[in-house]
Amino acid sequence: MSQDQEILVALSSLAEVQECPNCSTRIRYGDLDCPHCGYDLDDQQHAWAERLIERLREAREEV
């Protein structure tokens, strides 16, 4: 997998719409707490990172 392909996978992951599990407010990249209700988003950020790593692994296996 080329670096350009890895970048495309990362950018598509950043475009993924995230919502607060507590109040459904749309979460922006980099939010650690919900800007609306203050809910801690650590678990959601961790899950997003796991999905990104999995997508990168899958893309590497396709090559």
PDB file of N, CA and C in Angstrom:
ATOM      1  N   MET A   1       0.850  -1.176   0.000  1.00  0.00           N
ATOM      2  CA  MET A   1       0.000   0.000   0.000  1.00  0.00           C
ATOM      3  C   MET A   1       0.893   1.236   0.000  1.00  0.00           C
ATOM      4  N   SER A   2       0.571   2.165  -0.863  1.00  0.00           N
ATOM      5  CA  SER A   2       1.355   3.390  -0.940  1.00  0.00           C
ATOM      6  C   SER A   2       0.934   4.369   0.161  1.00  0.00           C
ATOM      7  N   GLN A   3       1.794   5.323   0.385  1.00  0.00           N
ATOM      8  CA  GLN A   3       1.500   6.346   1.393  1.00  0.00           C
ATOM      9  C   GLN A   3       0.244   7.126   1.005  1.00  0.00           C
ATOM     10  N   ASP A   4       0.058   7.361  -0.294  1.00  0.00           N
ATOM     11  CA  ASP A   4      -1.148   8.071  -0.749  1.00  0.00           C
ATOM     12  C   ASP A   4      -2.416   7.304  -0.393  1.00  0.00           C
ATOM     13  N   GLN A   5      -2.384   5.985  -0.540  1.00  0.00           N
ATOM     14  CA  GLN A   5      -3.541   5.170  -0.183  1.00  0.00           C
ATOM     15  C   GLN A   5      -3.807   5.218   1.318  1.00  0.00           C
ATOM     16  N   GLU A   6      -2.739   5.170   2.116  1.00  0.00           N
ATOM     17  CA  GLU A   6      -2.904   5.271   3.570  1.00  0.00           C
ATOM     18  C   GLU A   6      -3.520   6.610   3.961  1.00  0.00           C
ATOM     19  N   ILE A   7      -3.082   7.666   3.288  1.00  0.00           N
ATOM     20  CA  ILE A   7      -3.628   9.000   3.558  1.00  0.00           C
ATOM     21  C   ILE A   7      -5.112   9.046   3.213  1.00  0.00           C
ATOM     22  N   LEU A   8      -5.501   8.441   2.100  1.00  0.00           N
ATOM     23  CA  LEU A   8      -6.914   8.415   1.716  1.00  0.00           C
ATOM     24  C   LEU A   8      -7.754   7.660   2.743  1.00  0.00           C
ATOM     25  N   VAL A   9      -7.231   6.554   3.270  1.00  0.00           N
ATOM     26  CA  VAL A   9      -7.947   5.798   4.300  1.00  0.00           C
ATOM     27  C   VAL A   9      -8.115   6.665   5.549  1.00  0.00           C
ATOM     28  N   ALA A  10      -7.044   7.354   5.954  1.00  0.00           N
ATOM     29  CA  ALA A  10      -7.115   8.207   7.140  1.00  0.00           C
ATOM     30  C   ALA A  10      -8.098   9.357   6.942  1.00  0.00           C
ATOM     31  N   LEU A  11      -8.058   9.994   5.774  1.00  0.00           N
ATOM     32  CA  LEU A  11      -8.977  11.109   5.504  1.00  0.00           C
ATOM     33  C   LEU A  11     -10.426  10.658   5.467  1.00  0.00           C
ATOM     34  N   SER A  12     -10.676   9.487   4.906  1.00  0.00           N
ATOM     35  CA  SER A  12     -12.056   9.004   4.886  1.00  0.00           C
ATOM     36  C   SER A  12     -12.539   8.684   6.297  1.00  0.00           C
ATOM     37  N   SER A  13     -11.631   8.247   7.154  1.00  0.00           N
ATOM     38  CA  SER A  13     -12.006   7.997   8.550  1.00  0.00           C
ATOM     39  C   SER A  13     -12.318   9.298   9.279  1.00  0.00           C
ATOM     40  N   LEU A  14     -11.580  10.362   8.956  1.00  0.00           N
ATOM     41  CA  LEU A  14     -11.850  11.655   9.578  1.00  0.00           C
ATOM     42  C   LEU A  14     -13.206  12.211   9.148  1.00  0.00           C
ATOM     43  N   ALA A  15     -13.657  11.830   7.960  1.00  0.00           N
ATOM     44  CA  ALA A  15     -14.945  12.317   7.458  1.00  0.00           C
ATOM     45  C   ALA A  15     -16.124  11.546   8.047  1.00  0.00           C
ATOM     46  N   GLU A  16     -15.845  10.467   8.762  1.00  0.00           N
ATOM     47  CA  GLU A  16     -16.899   9.654   9.375  1.00  0.00           C
ATOM     48  C   GLU A  16     -17.682  10.492  10.380  1.00  0.00           C
ATOM     49  N   VAL A  17     -18.998  10.458  10.293  1.00  0.00           N
ATOM     50  CA  VAL A  17     -19.842  11.237  11.199  1.00  0.00           C
ATOM     51  C   VAL A  17     -19.915  10.529  12.552  1.00  0.00           C
ATOM     52  N   GLN A  18     -19.552  11.256  13.584  1.00  0.00           N
ATOM     53  CA  GLN A  18     -19.594  10.741  14.950  1.00  0.00           C
ATOM     54  C   GLN A  18     -20.676  11.500  15.713  1.00  0.00           C
ATOM     55  N   GLU A  19     -21.384  10.794  16.587  1.00  0.00           N
ATOM     56  CA  GLU A  19     -22.400  11.440  17.418  1.00  0.00           C
ATOM     57  C   GLU A  19     -22.159  11.095  18.877  1.00  0.00           C
ATOM     58  N   CYS A  20     -22.499  12.016  19.737  1.00  0.00           N
ATOM     59  CA  CYS A  20     -22.431  11.781  21.176  1.00  0.00           C
ATOM     60  C   CYS A  20     -23.447  10.691  21.524  1.00  0.00           C
ATOM     61  N   PRO A  21     -23.030   9.652  22.244  1.00  0.00           N
ATOM     62  CA  PRO A  21     -23.981   8.601  22.612  1.00  0.00           C
ATOM     63  C   PRO A  21     -25.000   9.056  23.656  1.00  0.00           C
ATOM     64  N   ASN A  22     -24.736  10.194  24.273  1.00  0.00           N
ATOM     65  CA  ASN A  22     -25.626  10.694  25.321  1.00  0.00           C
ATOM     66  C   ASN A  22     -26.727  11.606  24.770  1.00  0.00           C
ATOM     67  N   CYS A  23     -26.364  12.520  23.836  1.00  0.00           N
ATOM     68  CA  CYS A  23     -27.347  13.500  23.368  1.00  0.00           C
ATOM     69  C   CYS A  23     -27.450  13.583  21.847  1.00  0.00           C
ATOM     70  N   SER A  24     -26.676  12.787  21.133  1.00  0.00           N
ATOM     71  CA  SER A  24     -26.681  12.714  19.666  1.00  0.00           C
ATOM     72  C   SER A  24     -26.150  13.956  18.963  1.00  0.00           C
ATOM     73  N   THR A  25     -25.450  14.824  19.683  1.00  0.00           N
ATOM     74  CA  THR A  25     -24.822  15.980  19.053  1.00  0.00           C
ATOM     75  C   THR A  25     -23.682  15.486  18.171  1.00  0.00           C
ATOM     76  N   ARG A  26     -23.546  16.086  17.014  1.00  0.00           N
ATOM     77  CA  ARG A  26     -22.469  15.701  16.102  1.00  0.00           C
ATOM     78  C   ARG A  26     -21.127  16.106  16.716  1.00  0.00           C
ATOM     79  N   ILE A  27     -20.189  15.170  16.701  1.00  0.00           N
ATOM     80  CA  ILE A  27     -18.875  15.387  17.303  1.00  0.00           C
ATOM     81  C   ILE A  27     -17.872  15.727  16.207  1.00  0.00           C
ATOM     82  N   ARG A  28     -17.047  16.707  16.476  1.00  0.00           N
ATOM     83  CA  ARG A  28     -15.989  17.087  15.543  1.00  0.00           C
ATOM     84  C   ARG A  28     -14.714  16.352  15.902  1.00  0.00           C
ATOM     85  N   TYR A  29     -13.845  16.186  14.915  1.00  0.00           N
ATOM     86  CA  TYR A  29     -12.547  15.573  15.163  1.00  0.00           C
ATOM     87  C   TYR A  29     -11.821  16.374  16.240  1.00  0.00           C
ATOM     88  N   GLY A  30     -11.307  15.692  17.226  1.00  0.00           N
ATOM     89  CA  GLY A  30     -10.547  16.337  18.282  1.00  0.00           C
ATOM     90  C   GLY A  30     -11.341  16.651  19.541  1.00  0.00           C
ATOM     91  N   ASP A  31     -12.670  16.535  19.484  1.00  0.00           N
ATOM     92  CA  ASP A  31     -13.465  16.767  20.692  1.00  0.00           C
ATOM     93  C   ASP A  31     -13.200  15.652  21.699  1.00  0.00           C
ATOM     94  N   LEU A  32     -12.868  16.035  22.912  1.00  0.00           N
ATOM     95  CA  LEU A  32     -12.651  15.054  23.977  1.00  0.00           C
ATOM     96  C   LEU A  32     -13.890  14.897  24.837  1.00  0.00           C
ATOM     97  N   ASP A  33     -14.691  15.952  24.856  1.00  0.00           N
ATOM     98  CA  ASP A  33     -15.970  15.958  25.562  1.00  0.00           C
ATOM     99  C   ASP A  33     -17.012  16.513  24.607  1.00  0.00           C
ATOM    100  N   CYS A  34     -18.245  16.073  24.783  1.00  0.00           N
ATOM    101  CA  CYS A  34     -19.322  16.582  23.935  1.00  0.00           C
ATOM    102  C   CYS A  34     -19.471  18.084  24.167  1.00  0.00           C
ATOM    103  N   PRO A  35     -19.486  18.886  23.092  1.00  0.00           N
ATOM    104  CA  PRO A  35     -19.637  20.329  23.260  1.00  0.00           C
ATOM    105  C   PRO A  35     -21.025  20.731  23.754  1.00  0.00           C
ATOM    106  N   HIS A  36     -21.983  19.821  23.671  1.00  0.00           N
ATOM    107  CA  HIS A  36     -23.344  20.130  24.096  1.00  0.00           C
ATOM    108  C   HIS A  36     -23.606  19.720  25.544  1.00  0.00           C
ATOM    109  N   CYS A  37     -23.312  18.453  25.882  1.00  0.00           N
ATOM    110  CA  CYS A  37     -23.663  17.955  27.217  1.00  0.00           C
ATOM    111  C   CYS A  37     -22.461  17.651  28.098  1.00  0.00           C
ATOM    112  N   GLY A  38     -21.240  17.710  27.535  1.00  0.00           N
ATOM    113  CA  GLY A  38     -20.044  17.476  28.330  1.00  0.00           C
ATOM    114  C   GLY A  38     -19.684  16.008  28.526  1.00  0.00           C
ATOM    115  N   TYR A  39     -20.391  15.097  27.842  1.00  0.00           N
ATOM    116  CA  TYR A  39     -20.140  13.663  27.979  1.00  0.00           C
ATOM    117  C   TYR A  39     -18.707  13.339  27.559  1.00  0.00           C
ATOM    118  N   ASP A  40     -18.028  12.496  28.335  1.00  0.00           N
ATOM    119  CA  ASP A  40     -16.662  12.078  28.027  1.00  0.00           C
ATOM    120  C   ASP A  40     -16.670  11.167  26.807  1.00  0.00           C
ATOM    121  N   LEU A  41     -15.909  11.522  25.777  1.00  0.00           N
ATOM    122  CA  LEU A  41     -15.928  10.804  24.514  1.00  0.00           C
ATOM    123  C   LEU A  41     -14.736   9.867  24.329  1.00  0.00           C
ATOM    124  N   ASP A  42     -14.036   9.539  25.396  1.00  0.00           N
ATOM    125  CA  ASP A  42     -12.849   8.696  25.306  1.00  0.00           C
ATOM    126  C   ASP A  42     -13.160   7.353  24.649  1.00  0.00           C
ATOM    127  N   ASP A  43     -14.247   6.704  25.031  1.00  0.00           N
ATOM    128  CA  ASP A  43     -14.593   5.409  24.441  1.00  0.00           C
ATOM    129  C   ASP A  43     -14.871   5.527  22.946  1.00  0.00           C
ATOM    130  N   GLN A  44     -15.527   6.602  22.528  1.00  0.00           N
ATOM    131  CA  GLN A  44     -15.836   6.793  21.113  1.00  0.00           C
ATOM    132  C   GLN A  44     -14.551   7.055  20.319  1.00  0.00           C
ATOM    133  N   GLN A  45     -13.634   7.836  20.885  1.00  0.00           N
ATOM    134  CA  GLN A  45     -12.361   8.096  20.209  1.00  0.00           C
ATOM    135  C   GLN A  45     -11.548   6.814  20.081  1.00  0.00           C
ATOM    136  N   HIS A  46     -11.562   6.000  21.113  1.00  0.00           N
ATOM    137  CA  HIS A  46     -10.845   4.721  21.094  1.00  0.00           C
ATOM    138  C   HIS A  46     -11.421   3.802  20.017  1.00  0.00           C
ATOM    139  N   ALA A  47     -12.730   3.720  19.932  1.00  0.00           N
ATOM    140  CA  ALA A  47     -13.381   2.882  18.924  1.00  0.00           C
ATOM    141  C   ALA A  47     -13.073   3.389  17.513  1.00  0.00           C
ATOM    142  N   TRP A  48     -13.045   4.708  17.328  1.00  0.00           N
ATOM    143  CA  TRP A  48     -12.715   5.279  16.024  1.00  0.00           C
ATOM    144  C   TRP A  48     -11.287   4.905  15.628  1.00  0.00           C
ATOM    145  N   ALA A  49     -10.350   4.992  16.575  1.00  0.00           N
ATOM    146  CA  ALA A  49      -8.957   4.642  16.288  1.00  0.00           C
ATOM    147  C   ALA A  49      -8.827   3.162  15.930  1.00  0.00           C
ATOM    148  N   GLU A  50      -9.570   2.312  16.617  1.00  0.00           N
ATOM    149  CA  GLU A  50      -9.550   0.885  16.288  1.00  0.00           C
ATOM    150  C   GLU A  50     -10.058   0.644  14.861  1.00  0.00           C
ATOM    151  N   ARG A  51     -11.136   1.343  14.474  1.00  0.00           N
ATOM    152  CA  ARG A  51     -11.662   1.189  13.120  1.00  0.00           C
ATOM    153  C   ARG A  51     -10.649   1.662  12.083  1.00  0.00           C
ATOM    154  N   LEU A  52      -9.959   2.760  12.358  1.00  0.00           N
ATOM    155  CA  LEU A  52      -8.944   3.270  11.438  1.00  0.00           C
ATOM    156  C   LEU A  52      -7.821   2.259  11.262  1.00  0.00           C
ATOM    157  N   ILE A  53      -7.337   1.703  12.346  1.00  0.00           N
ATOM    158  CA  ILE A  53      -6.263   0.705  12.267  1.00  0.00           C
ATOM    159  C   ILE A  53      -6.719  -0.507  11.473  1.00  0.00           C
ATOM    160  N   GLU A  54      -7.938  -0.948  11.703  1.00  0.00           N
ATOM    161  CA  GLU A  54      -8.465  -2.098  10.972  1.00  0.00           C
ATOM    162  C   GLU A  54      -8.580  -1.797   9.479  1.00  0.00           C
ATOM    163  N   ARG A  55      -9.034  -0.596   9.126  1.00  0.00           N
ATOM    164  CA  ARG A  55      -9.145  -0.224   7.706  1.00  0.00           C
ATOM    165  C   ARG A  55      -7.771  -0.189   7.040  1.00  0.00           C
ATOM    166  N   LEU A  56      -6.768   0.316   7.755  1.00  0.00           N
ATOM    167  CA  LEU A  56      -5.415   0.340   7.208  1.00  0.00           C
ATOM    168  C   LEU A  56      -4.886  -1.075   7.007  1.00  0.00           C
ATOM    169  N   ARG A  57      -5.132  -1.946   7.968  1.00  0.00           N
ATOM    170  CA  ARG A  57      -4.698  -3.353   7.833  1.00  0.00           C
ATOM    171  C   ARG A  57      -5.374  -4.016   6.641  1.00  0.00           C
ATOM    172  N   GLU A  58      -6.673  -3.829   6.500  1.00  0.00           N
ATOM    173  CA  GLU A  58      -7.410  -4.432   5.387  1.00  0.00           C
ATOM    174  C   GLU A  58      -6.895  -3.920   4.044  1.00  0.00           C
ATOM    175  N   ALA A  59      -6.620  -2.624   3.974  1.00  0.00           N
ATOM    176  CA  ALA A  59      -6.119  -2.050   2.723  1.00  0.00           C
ATOM    177  C   ALA A  59      -4.742  -2.604   2.391  1.00  0.00           C
ATOM    178  N   ARG A  60      -3.918  -2.829   3.382  1.00  0.00           N
ATOM    179  CA  ARG A  60      -2.586  -3.405   3.142  1.00  0.00           C
ATOM    180  C   ARG A  60      -2.686  -4.833   2.654  1.00  0.00           C
ATOM    181  N   GLU A  61      -3.664  -5.590   3.147  1.00  0.00           N
ATOM    182  CA  GLU A  61      -3.836  -6.980   2.741  1.00  0.00           C
ATOM    183  C   GLU A  61      -4.347  -7.102   1.306  1.00  0.00           C
ATOM    184  N   GLU A  62      -5.037  -6.081   0.833  1.00  0.00           N
ATOM    185  CA  GLU A  62      -5.576  -6.102  -0.531  1.00  0.00           C
ATOM    186  C   GLU A  62      -4.483  -5.954  -1.580  1.00  0.00           C
ATOM    187  N   VAL A  63      -3.365  -5.417  -1.198  1.00  0.00           N
ATOM    188  CA  VAL A  63      -2.273  -5.159  -2.158  1.00  0.00           C
ATOM    189  C   VAL A  63      -1.570  -6.423  -2.537  1.00  0.00           C
TER     190      VAL A  63
END
